[in-house]
């Protein structure tokens, strides 16, 4: 790993962490933890492989550990569009159209995928690698996340089931 | 149009512009025939743009000292350099392989590349402009990044970021006053959006892009995306798209005025 390559990735890690956590200080703490863990494990990184995906996967694993320590539910919720592990927001009816507060109302798993695709513009396959989940799961989380966000922004409670286009 | 069904995954790949050109044209045709789905897709495109506009400024912020320092290995790592945890490396490699096998199986194997602009039913310029209009024109709190009262700063800032001199047209004689502008993420380069408003509060946006304009000159073209009407054209190195939810003939008059001012500047 060389320093200039890492330096290029730090702003991207910050942007993602801020969008994920909705809190600037907590986001920078997560970035710091990510970089420290990356250096502690730099022997695991193979020269020539995708540094960005590797750093994002470290951040993802740290985040999962954090939620686990806090006792928050982190089991997969793909079959149940429940309200598990959404992050706290101060949203009220007036703010509901605000994309930032709407984002905060998504389950963690959906928010991660949505942000890696939307902000990072990662391919679906890279998102699957980064999060260590199958591509099918990436697509279902993306689909649920986008639809849920749309319903929240439209001021409607999220639909229990998504219509499937035939 | 092919006979293959359009799947939910296709719609998302369309939003993310990763479909092969032929498939993208199929989806565009499908959307043209299914307004409800088209509206849903437009909302997803708007989400993506709004997220980028909200969080991309974080990329330009100066790094805090503690993070900047971590671009270099911390002292304890430097001391141990060469150390390597082989067992966990093997575990990671095995996990990566499993995911790769799973990922390679699906329709994603078709790979991703940008569709040829000429094949998409609605031009990317018109589509992006309509989405940007739909996202920002209803915003009451912060429709623009820099207000018209700071027009000099706005012009200097946008020109610098676009790498070219760019100046908003004056539409006062047509009843529209500029309220300001903002910079938006394009596919590869930033784009500018100027926003205008008439006495009734009706808003109109002018989207100025330098993407995909090489060697193309076009006359006015008209497109409709949901409730948003768009006139767009390419002139020199700029693509322009004027969007508003106003009648086509009224929008055409404004577009003509914009075109004339740019021509005779």
Short mmCIF file of C-alpha atoms in Angstrom, two decimals:
data_model
loop_
_atom_site.label_atom_id
_atom_site.label_comp_id
_atom_site.label_asym_id
_atom_site.label_seq_id
_atom_site.Cartn_x
_atom_site.Cartn_y
_atom_site.Cartn_z
CA UNK A 1 0.00 0.00 0.00
CA UNK A 2 1.43 3.37 -0.75
CA UNK A 3 0.56 6.60 0.95
CA UNK A 4 -0.53 8.58 -2.08
CA UNK A 5 -2.99 5.82 -3.05
CA UNK A 6 -4.44 5.85 0.47
CA UNK A 7 -4.63 9.63 0.50
CA UNK A 8 -6.81 9.54 -2.61
CA UNK A 9 -9.28 7.19 -0.94
CA UNK A 10 -9.70 9.05 2.37
CA UNK A 11 -12.16 11.70 1.07
CA UNK A 12 -14.29 8.92 -0.43
CA UNK A 13 -14.30 7.01 2.82
CA UNK A 14 -15.34 10.20 4.63
CA UNK A 15 -18.17 10.93 2.21
CA UNK A 16 -19.52 7.41 2.51
CA UNK A 17 -19.19 7.25 6.30
CA UNK A 18 -20.94 10.58 6.68
CA UNK A 19 -23.83 9.49 4.52
CA UNK A 20 -23.99 6.16 6.31
CA UNK A 21 -23.91 7.50 9.85
CA UNK A 22 -25.47 10.92 9.36
CA UNK A 23 -23.00 12.40 11.81
CA UNK A 24 -19.77 14.10 10.88
CA UNK A 25 -17.75 13.36 14.03
CA UNK A 26 -18.83 9.72 14.22
CA UNK A 27 -18.05 9.38 10.51
CA UNK A 28 -14.50 10.67 10.87
CA UNK A 29 -13.98 8.35 13.85
CA UNK A 30 -15.05 5.43 11.69
CA UNK A 31 -12.67 6.52 8.92
CA UNK A 32 -9.84 6.75 11.44
CA UNK A 33 -10.60 3.25 12.78
CA UNK A 34 -10.73 1.97 9.20
CA UNK A 35 -7.32 3.39 8.32
CA UNK A 36 -5.76 2.10 11.53
CA UNK A 37 -7.12 -1.38 10.92
CA UNK A 38 -5.99 -1.22 7.29
CA UNK A 39 -2.43 -0.45 8.34
CA UNK A 40 -2.51 -3.14 11.01
CA UNK A 41 -3.50 -5.64 8.31
CA UNK A 42 -1.67 -4.23 5.35
CA UNK A 43 -0.01 -7.61 4.87
CA UNK A 44 -3.40 -8.92 3.75
CA UNK A 45 -3.67 -6.52 0.90
CA UNK A 46 -2.28 -7.82 -2.36
CA UNK A 47 -0.53 -5.28 -4.53
CA UNK A 48 -2.54 -4.62 -7.66
CA UNK A 49 -5.90 -5.56 -6.16
CA UNK A 50 -8.61 -3.01 -5.61
CA UNK A 51 -7.50 -0.83 -2.70
CA UNK A 52 -10.80 1.04 -2.60
CA UNK A 53 -12.95 -2.08 -2.29
CA UNK A 54 -10.60 -3.42 0.37
CA UNK A 55 -10.84 -0.24 2.46
CA UNK A 56 -14.61 -0.11 2.12
CA UNK A 57 -14.90 -3.73 3.20
CA UNK A 58 -12.79 -2.98 6.29
CA UNK A 59 -15.09 -0.08 7.07
CA UNK A 60 -18.12 -2.29 6.60
CA UNK A 61 -16.75 -4.94 8.98
CA UNK A 62 -15.94 -2.32 11.60
CA UNK A 63 -19.46 -0.98 11.33
CA UNK A 64 -20.92 -4.46 11.76
CA UNK A 65 -18.73 -4.96 14.85
CA UNK A 66 -19.87 -1.62 16.24
CA UNK A 67 -23.54 -2.46 15.84
CA UNK A 68 -22.99 -5.89 17.35
CA UNK A 69 -21.23 -4.42 20.38
CA UNK A 70 -24.05 -2.01 20.85
CA UNK A 71 -26.43 -4.92 20.86
CA UNK A 72 -28.33 -3.68 17.85
CA UNK A 73 -29.93 -6.25 15.64
CA UNK A 74 -27.76 -6.93 12.63
CA UNK A 75 -29.25 -10.09 11.21
CA UNK A 76 -30.17 -10.07 7.58
CA UNK A 77 -33.59 -8.61 7.03
CA UNK A 78 -34.01 -9.25 3.37
CA UNK A 79 -37.17 -11.20 3.88
CA UNK A 80 -38.58 -8.73 6.32
CA UNK A 81 -38.60 -5.08 5.50
CA UNK A 82 -38.74 -4.20 9.17
CA UNK A 83 -37.26 -1.30 11.02
CA UNK A 84 -34.26 -3.16 12.39
CA UNK A 85 -31.07 -1.21 12.92
CA UNK A 86 -32.17 2.04 11.40
CA UNK A 87 -30.13 4.85 12.76
CA UNK A 88 -31.73 7.37 15.06
CA UNK A 89 -33.04 10.54 13.46
CA UNK A 90 -34.95 13.53 14.68
CA UNK A 91 -37.21 13.39 11.71
CA UNK A 92 -40.72 14.64 12.02
CA UNK A 93 -43.54 15.13 9.58
CA UNK A 94 -42.15 18.43 8.32
CA UNK A 95 -38.78 16.96 7.50
CA UNK A 96 -39.99 13.81 5.88
CA UNK A 97 -39.30 15.03 2.38
CA UNK A 98 -35.72 15.72 3.21
CA UNK A 99 -33.52 13.13 1.55
CA UNK A 100 -31.07 13.09 4.42
CA UNK A 101 -33.63 12.27 7.05
CA UNK A 102 -35.32 9.81 4.70
CA UNK A 103 -31.98 8.09 4.24
CA UNK A 104 -31.66 7.78 8.01
CA UNK A 105 -34.92 5.88 8.12
CA UNK A 106 -33.62 3.08 5.92
CA UNK A 107 -32.34 -0.10 7.53
CA UNK A 108 -28.54 -0.14 7.65
CA UNK A 109 -28.29 -2.96 5.13
CA UNK A 110 -30.30 -1.08 2.53
CA UNK A 111 -28.56 2.22 3.17
CA UNK A 112 -25.12 0.66 2.68
CA UNK A 113 -26.00 -0.80 -0.70
CA UNK A 114 -27.83 2.31 -1.83
CA UNK A 115 -24.86 4.53 -0.97
CA UNK A 116 -22.18 2.29 -2.46
CA UNK A 117 -24.16 2.24 -5.71
CA UNK A 118 -25.30 5.88 -5.71
CA UNK A 119 -22.34 7.74 -4.24
CA UNK A 120 -19.42 5.43 -4.88
CA UNK A 121 -20.86 4.31 -8.23
CA UNK A 122 -19.56 0.83 -7.51
CA UNK A 123 -20.65 -1.93 -9.84
CA UNK A 124 -23.14 -4.37 -8.31
CA UNK A 125 -20.46 -7.05 -8.35
CA UNK A 126 -18.03 -4.82 -6.43
CA UNK A 127 -20.70 -4.02 -3.86
CA UNK A 128 -21.22 -7.78 -3.41
CA UNK A 129 -17.48 -8.25 -2.89
CA UNK A 130 -17.18 -5.33 -0.51
CA UNK A 131 -20.06 -6.46 1.67
CA UNK A 132 -19.38 -10.18 1.21
CA UNK A 133 -22.94 -10.91 0.10
CA UNK A 134 -24.31 -12.44 -3.12
CA UNK A 135 -25.15 -10.14 -6.03
CA UNK A 136 -28.79 -11.19 -5.74
CA UNK A 137 -28.85 -9.81 -2.23
CA UNK A 138 -27.28 -6.56 -3.45
CA UNK A 139 -30.08 -6.20 -5.99
CA UNK A 140 -32.87 -6.94 -3.55
CA UNK A 141 -31.47 -4.50 -0.98
CA UNK A 142 -31.02 -1.85 -3.66
CA UNK A 143 -34.54 -2.34 -4.90
CA UNK A 144 -36.08 -2.26 -1.41
CA UNK A 145 -33.94 0.68 -0.36
CA UNK A 146 -34.81 2.81 -3.37
CA UNK A 147 -38.49 2.05 -3.14
CA UNK A 148 -38.57 2.68 0.59
CA UNK A 149 -36.76 5.98 0.15
CA UNK A 150 -39.22 6.96 -2.55
CA UNK A 151 -42.21 6.16 -0.33
CA UNK A 152 -40.75 8.10 2.60
CA UNK A 153 -40.01 11.10 0.37
CA UNK A 154 -43.53 10.93 -1.01
CA UNK A 155 -44.85 11.04 2.53
CA UNK A 156 -46.32 7.56 2.36
CA UNK A 157 -45.55 4.67 4.69
CA UNK A 158 -43.31 2.15 2.92
CA UNK A 159 -45.27 -0.51 1.11
CA UNK A 160 -45.05 -3.97 2.59
CA UNK A 161 -44.37 -5.53 -0.78
CA UNK A 162 -42.79 -4.21 -3.89
CA UNK A 163 -44.61 -4.67 -7.13
CA UNK A 164 -42.58 -6.68 -9.57
CA UNK A 165 -42.48 -5.53 -13.15
CA UNK A 166 -43.29 -8.27 -15.60
CA UNK B 1 -38.00 -3.86 -29.23
CA UNK B 2 -37.09 -7.34 -28.02
CA UNK B 3 -39.54 -9.72 -26.44
CA UNK B 4 -37.56 -10.23 -23.29
CA UNK B 5 -39.37 -9.07 -20.18
CA UNK B 6 -38.04 -6.08 -18.29
CA UNK B 7 -37.10 -7.10 -14.76
CA UNK B 8 -36.83 -5.03 -11.60
CA UNK B 9 -33.06 -5.48 -11.85
CA UNK B 10 -33.13 -4.01 -15.35
CA UNK B 11 -34.82 -0.88 -14.02
CA UNK B 12 -32.09 -0.38 -11.43
CA UNK B 13 -29.34 -1.04 -13.94
CA UNK B 14 -31.06 1.57 -16.14
CA UNK B 15 -31.02 4.10 -13.29
CA UNK B 16 -27.32 3.35 -12.77
CA UNK B 17 -26.60 3.53 -16.52
CA UNK B 18 -24.90 0.14 -16.62
CA UNK B 19 -27.11 -1.61 -19.16
CA UNK B 20 -25.81 -2.64 -22.57
CA UNK B 21 -27.09 -0.21 -25.20
CA UNK B 22 -29.65 -2.57 -26.71
CA UNK B 23 -31.14 -3.43 -23.36
CA UNK B 24 -31.18 0.24 -22.38
CA UNK B 25 -33.23 1.01 -25.46
CA UNK B 26 -35.65 -1.79 -24.50
CA UNK B 27 -36.08 -0.35 -21.03
CA UNK B 28 -36.59 3.15 -22.44
CA UNK B 29 -39.29 1.82 -24.74
CA UNK B 30 -40.91 -0.03 -21.86
CA UNK B 31 -40.90 3.12 -19.74
CA UNK B 32 -42.44 5.14 -22.53
CA UNK B 33 -45.36 2.71 -22.48
CA UNK B 34 -45.65 2.44 -18.70
CA UNK B 35 -45.94 5.90 -17.09
CA UNK B 36 -46.24 4.58 -13.51
CA UNK B 37 -42.99 2.69 -13.78
CA UNK B 38 -41.39 5.64 -15.56
CA UNK B 39 -42.33 7.86 -12.64
CA UNK B 40 -40.81 5.40 -10.19
CA UNK B 41 -37.59 5.24 -12.22
CA UNK B 42 -37.48 9.03 -12.38
CA UNK B 43 -37.78 9.15 -8.59
CA UNK B 44 -34.85 6.73 -8.27
CA UNK B 45 -32.76 8.86 -10.63
CA UNK B 46 -33.68 11.92 -8.60
CA UNK B 47 -32.62 10.17 -5.37
CA UNK B 48 -29.24 9.39 -6.82
CA UNK B 49 -28.70 12.95 -7.93
CA UNK B 50 -29.91 14.40 -4.63
CA UNK B 51 -27.57 12.10 -2.66
CA UNK B 52 -24.62 13.13 -4.79
CA UNK B 53 -25.48 16.81 -4.42
CA UNK B 54 -25.84 16.40 -0.67
CA UNK B 55 -22.70 14.41 0.07
CA UNK B 56 -20.21 15.19 -2.72
CA UNK B 57 -19.12 18.44 -1.04
CA UNK B 58 -17.49 16.21 1.61
CA UNK B 59 -14.94 15.20 -1.06
CA UNK B 60 -13.59 18.73 -1.27
CA UNK B 61 -13.18 19.34 2.45
CA UNK B 62 -9.69 19.62 3.91
CA UNK B 63 -8.71 16.47 5.76
CA UNK B 64 -8.42 16.68 9.54
CA UNK B 65 -4.84 16.26 10.70
CA UNK B 66 -5.42 12.86 12.31
CA UNK B 67 -6.79 11.41 9.07
CA UNK B 68 -4.14 12.98 6.91
CA UNK B 69 -1.48 11.47 9.14
CA UNK B 70 -2.98 8.03 8.58
CA UNK B 71 -2.04 8.11 4.90
CA UNK B 72 1.31 7.00 6.30
CA UNK B 73 1.71 3.82 8.31
CA UNK B 74 1.58 4.39 12.07
CA UNK B 75 4.98 3.84 13.83
CA UNK B 76 4.05 0.48 15.35
CA UNK B 77 3.18 -0.88 11.88
CA UNK B 78 6.41 0.40 10.39
CA UNK B 79 8.35 -1.41 13.13
CA UNK B 80 6.66 -4.71 12.39
CA UNK B 81 6.63 -4.36 8.64
CA UNK B 82 6.80 -7.67 6.89
CA UNK B 83 4.51 -9.31 9.38
CA UNK B 84 1.62 -11.06 7.74
CA UNK B 85 -1.27 -13.05 9.11
CA UNK B 86 -1.37 -15.87 6.61
CA UNK B 87 -4.29 -17.73 8.02
CA UNK B 88 -6.74 -14.85 7.78
CA UNK B 89 -5.44 -14.04 4.32
CA UNK B 90 -6.45 -17.52 3.18
CA UNK B 91 -9.86 -17.13 4.75
CA UNK B 92 -10.45 -13.87 2.93
CA UNK B 93 -9.30 -15.37 -0.35
CA UNK B 94 -11.77 -18.24 0.04
CA UNK B 95 -14.61 -15.83 0.79
CA UNK B 96 -13.80 -13.67 -2.20
CA UNK B 97 -13.81 -16.70 -4.48
CA UNK B 98 -17.24 -17.80 -3.29
CA UNK B 99 -18.72 -14.38 -3.91
CA UNK B 100 -17.06 -14.19 -7.32
CA UNK B 101 -18.60 -17.50 -8.37
CA UNK B 102 -22.01 -16.32 -7.24
CA UNK B 103 -21.66 -12.96 -8.93
CA UNK B 104 -20.43 -14.28 -12.23
CA UNK B 105 -23.54 -16.39 -12.73
CA UNK B 106 -26.10 -13.66 -13.15
CA UNK B 107 -27.13 -11.27 -15.81
CA UNK B 108 -24.43 -8.98 -14.56
CA UNK B 109 -21.99 -11.05 -16.54
CA UNK B 110 -22.93 -8.91 -19.49
CA UNK B 111 -20.63 -6.32 -18.02
CA UNK B 112 -21.17 -2.65 -17.88
CA UNK B 113 -20.56 0.01 -20.40
CA UNK B 114 -22.11 3.27 -21.28
CA UNK B 115 -24.90 3.09 -23.76
CA UNK B 116 -24.51 4.98 -26.98
CA UNK B 117 -26.38 8.22 -26.55
CA UNK B 118 -28.00 7.92 -29.94
CA UNK B 119 -29.83 4.75 -29.02
CA UNK B 120 -31.43 5.86 -25.80
CA UNK B 121 -34.95 7.03 -26.46
CA UNK B 122 -34.57 10.24 -24.51
CA UNK B 123 -31.24 12.00 -24.80
CA UNK B 124 -29.14 11.84 -21.63
CA UNK B 125 -28.89 15.63 -21.68
CA UNK B 126 -32.67 16.09 -21.59
CA UNK B 127 -33.17 13.30 -19.07
CA UNK B 128 -30.51 14.54 -16.66
CA UNK B 129 -31.75 18.11 -16.95
CA UNK B 130 -35.34 17.05 -16.24
CA UNK B 131 -34.25 15.02 -13.22
CA UNK B 132 -32.16 17.91 -11.90
CA UNK B 133 -35.11 20.24 -12.40
CA UNK B 134 -37.45 17.86 -10.59
CA UNK B 135 -35.05 17.57 -7.67
CA UNK B 136 -34.15 21.17 -7.03
CA UNK B 137 -36.91 23.42 -8.36
CA UNK B 138 -39.41 22.44 -5.62
CA UNK B 139 -36.83 23.02 -2.89
CA UNK B 140 -38.04 25.94 -0.81
CA UNK B 141 -35.17 26.09 1.63
CA UNK B 142 -32.13 25.82 -0.61
CA UNK B 143 -32.99 25.71 -4.31
CA UNK B 144 -29.58 27.14 -5.27
CA UNK B 145 -26.08 26.98 -3.83
CA UNK B 146 -25.17 30.56 -4.68
CA UNK B 147 -27.84 33.23 -4.94
CA UNK B 148 -28.24 35.77 -7.74
CA UNK B 149 -27.19 38.55 -5.35
CA UNK B 150 -23.68 37.11 -5.67
CA UNK B 151 -23.79 36.73 -9.44
CA UNK B 152 -20.13 37.65 -9.97
CA UNK B 153 -19.02 35.00 -7.52
CA UNK B 154 -21.43 32.50 -9.02
CA UNK B 155 -20.10 33.10 -12.54
CA UNK B 156 -16.46 32.92 -11.42
CA UNK B 157 -17.02 29.77 -9.39
CA UNK B 158 -18.98 27.88 -12.03
CA UNK B 159 -16.55 28.94 -14.78
CA UNK B 160 -13.63 27.69 -12.72
CA UNK B 161 -15.22 24.35 -11.95
CA UNK B 162 -16.44 23.82 -15.51
CA UNK B 163 -13.08 24.87 -16.90
CA UNK B 164 -14.76 27.26 -19.33
CA UNK B 165 -16.31 30.67 -19.21
CA UNK B 166 -19.99 30.35 -18.51
CA UNK B 167 -22.54 33.11 -17.98
CA UNK B 168 -26.27 32.91 -17.27
CA UNK B 169 -28.61 34.57 -19.79
CA UNK B 170 -30.93 37.36 -18.67
CA UNK B 171 -34.57 36.45 -18.93
CA UNK B 172 -36.09 39.45 -17.13
CA UNK B 173 -37.90 40.71 -20.25
CA UNK B 174 -39.70 37.35 -20.37
CA UNK B 175 -40.69 37.62 -16.73
CA UNK B 176 -38.10 35.26 -15.28
CA UNK B 177 -35.47 36.54 -12.85
CA UNK B 178 -32.47 34.47 -11.92
CA UNK B 179 -32.45 33.29 -8.32
CA UNK B 180 -29.04 31.61 -8.48
CA UNK B 181 -27.21 28.49 -9.51
CA UNK B 182 -25.51 25.33 -8.43
CA UNK B 183 -22.94 22.82 -9.55
CA UNK B 184 -24.08 19.23 -10.06
CA UNK B 185 -22.25 15.98 -10.69
CA UNK B 186 -22.41 14.86 -14.33
CA UNK B 187 -21.29 11.48 -15.61
CA UNK B 188 -17.69 12.59 -15.93
CA UNK B 189 -17.62 16.35 -15.56
CA UNK B 190 -19.52 18.82 -13.42
CA UNK B 191 -22.57 20.52 -14.88
CA UNK B 192 -24.10 23.88 -13.99
CA UNK B 193 -27.72 24.61 -13.21
CA UNK B 194 -29.14 28.13 -13.22
CA UNK B 195 -32.55 28.67 -11.71
CA UNK B 196 -35.08 31.37 -12.59
CA UNK B 197 -38.45 32.27 -11.16
CA UNK B 198 -41.37 34.35 -12.36
CA UNK B 199 -43.67 36.57 -10.28
CA UNK B 200 -46.03 33.64 -9.67
CA UNK B 201 -43.18 31.52 -8.27
CA UNK B 202 -43.01 29.28 -11.34
CA UNK B 203 -39.46 28.01 -11.67
CA UNK B 204 -37.38 27.32 -14.72
CA UNK B 205 -33.91 25.80 -14.83
CA UNK B 206 -31.15 26.03 -17.41
CA UNK B 207 -28.80 23.04 -17.35
CA UNK B 208 -25.40 23.57 -18.97
CA UNK B 209 -23.16 20.57 -19.64
CA UNK B 210 -19.91 20.02 -21.48
CA UNK B 211 -20.35 16.24 -21.69
CA UNK B 212 -20.71 14.46 -25.01
CA UNK B 213 -20.85 17.65 -27.00
CA UNK B 214 -17.84 17.05 -29.25
CA UNK B 215 -18.56 17.76 -32.89
CA UNK B 216 -22.27 17.81 -32.38
CA UNK B 217 -24.46 20.71 -33.32
CA UNK B 218 -28.15 20.28 -32.92
CA UNK B 219 -31.22 22.34 -33.49
CA UNK B 220 -33.79 22.70 -30.74
CA UNK B 221 -35.24 19.45 -29.57
CA UNK B 222 -38.17 18.94 -27.30
CA UNK B 223 -38.66 16.24 -24.69
CA UNK B 224 -41.13 15.54 -21.95
CA UNK B 225 -40.22 13.75 -18.76
CA UNK B 226 -43.19 13.39 -16.47
CA UNK B 227 -44.57 16.88 -15.88
CA UNK B 228 -41.35 18.56 -16.91
CA UNK B 229 -41.01 19.98 -20.42
CA UNK B 230 -37.49 20.31 -21.78
CA UNK B 231 -36.02 22.16 -24.75
CA UNK B 232 -32.42 21.17 -25.39
CA UNK B 233 -29.70 21.79 -27.92
CA UNK B 234 -25.95 21.53 -28.38
CA UNK B 235 -24.03 24.60 -29.38
CA UNK B 236 -20.25 24.53 -29.63
CA UNK B 237 -18.78 22.86 -26.58
CA UNK B 238 -21.91 23.25 -24.48
CA UNK B 239 -25.11 21.30 -24.24
CA UNK B 240 -28.06 23.33 -22.95
CA UNK B 241 -31.37 22.12 -21.58
CA UNK B 242 -34.14 24.41 -20.41
CA UNK B 243 -36.68 22.74 -18.13
CA UNK B 244 -39.95 23.90 -16.60
CA UNK B 245 -43.47 22.74 -15.94
CA UNK B 246 -44.88 25.39 -18.24
CA UNK B 247 -46.60 25.18 -21.62
CA UNK B 248 -44.45 24.10 -24.52
CA UNK B 249 -44.95 27.31 -26.53
CA UNK B 250 -44.06 29.53 -23.57
CA UNK B 251 -40.96 27.43 -22.89
CA UNK B 252 -40.04 27.67 -26.59
CA UNK B 253 -40.05 31.49 -26.38
CA UNK B 254 -37.71 31.39 -23.40
CA UNK B 255 -35.46 28.84 -25.10
CA UNK B 256 -35.23 31.08 -28.15
CA UNK B 257 -34.21 34.02 -25.97
CA UNK B 258 -31.55 31.92 -24.26
CA UNK B 259 -30.23 30.73 -27.60
CA UNK B 260 -30.08 34.28 -29.01
CA UNK B 261 -28.20 35.63 -26.01
CA UNK B 262 -25.64 32.87 -26.16
CA UNK B 263 -25.16 33.37 -29.88
CA UNK B 264 -24.69 37.13 -29.62
CA UNK B 265 -22.76 37.37 -26.39
#
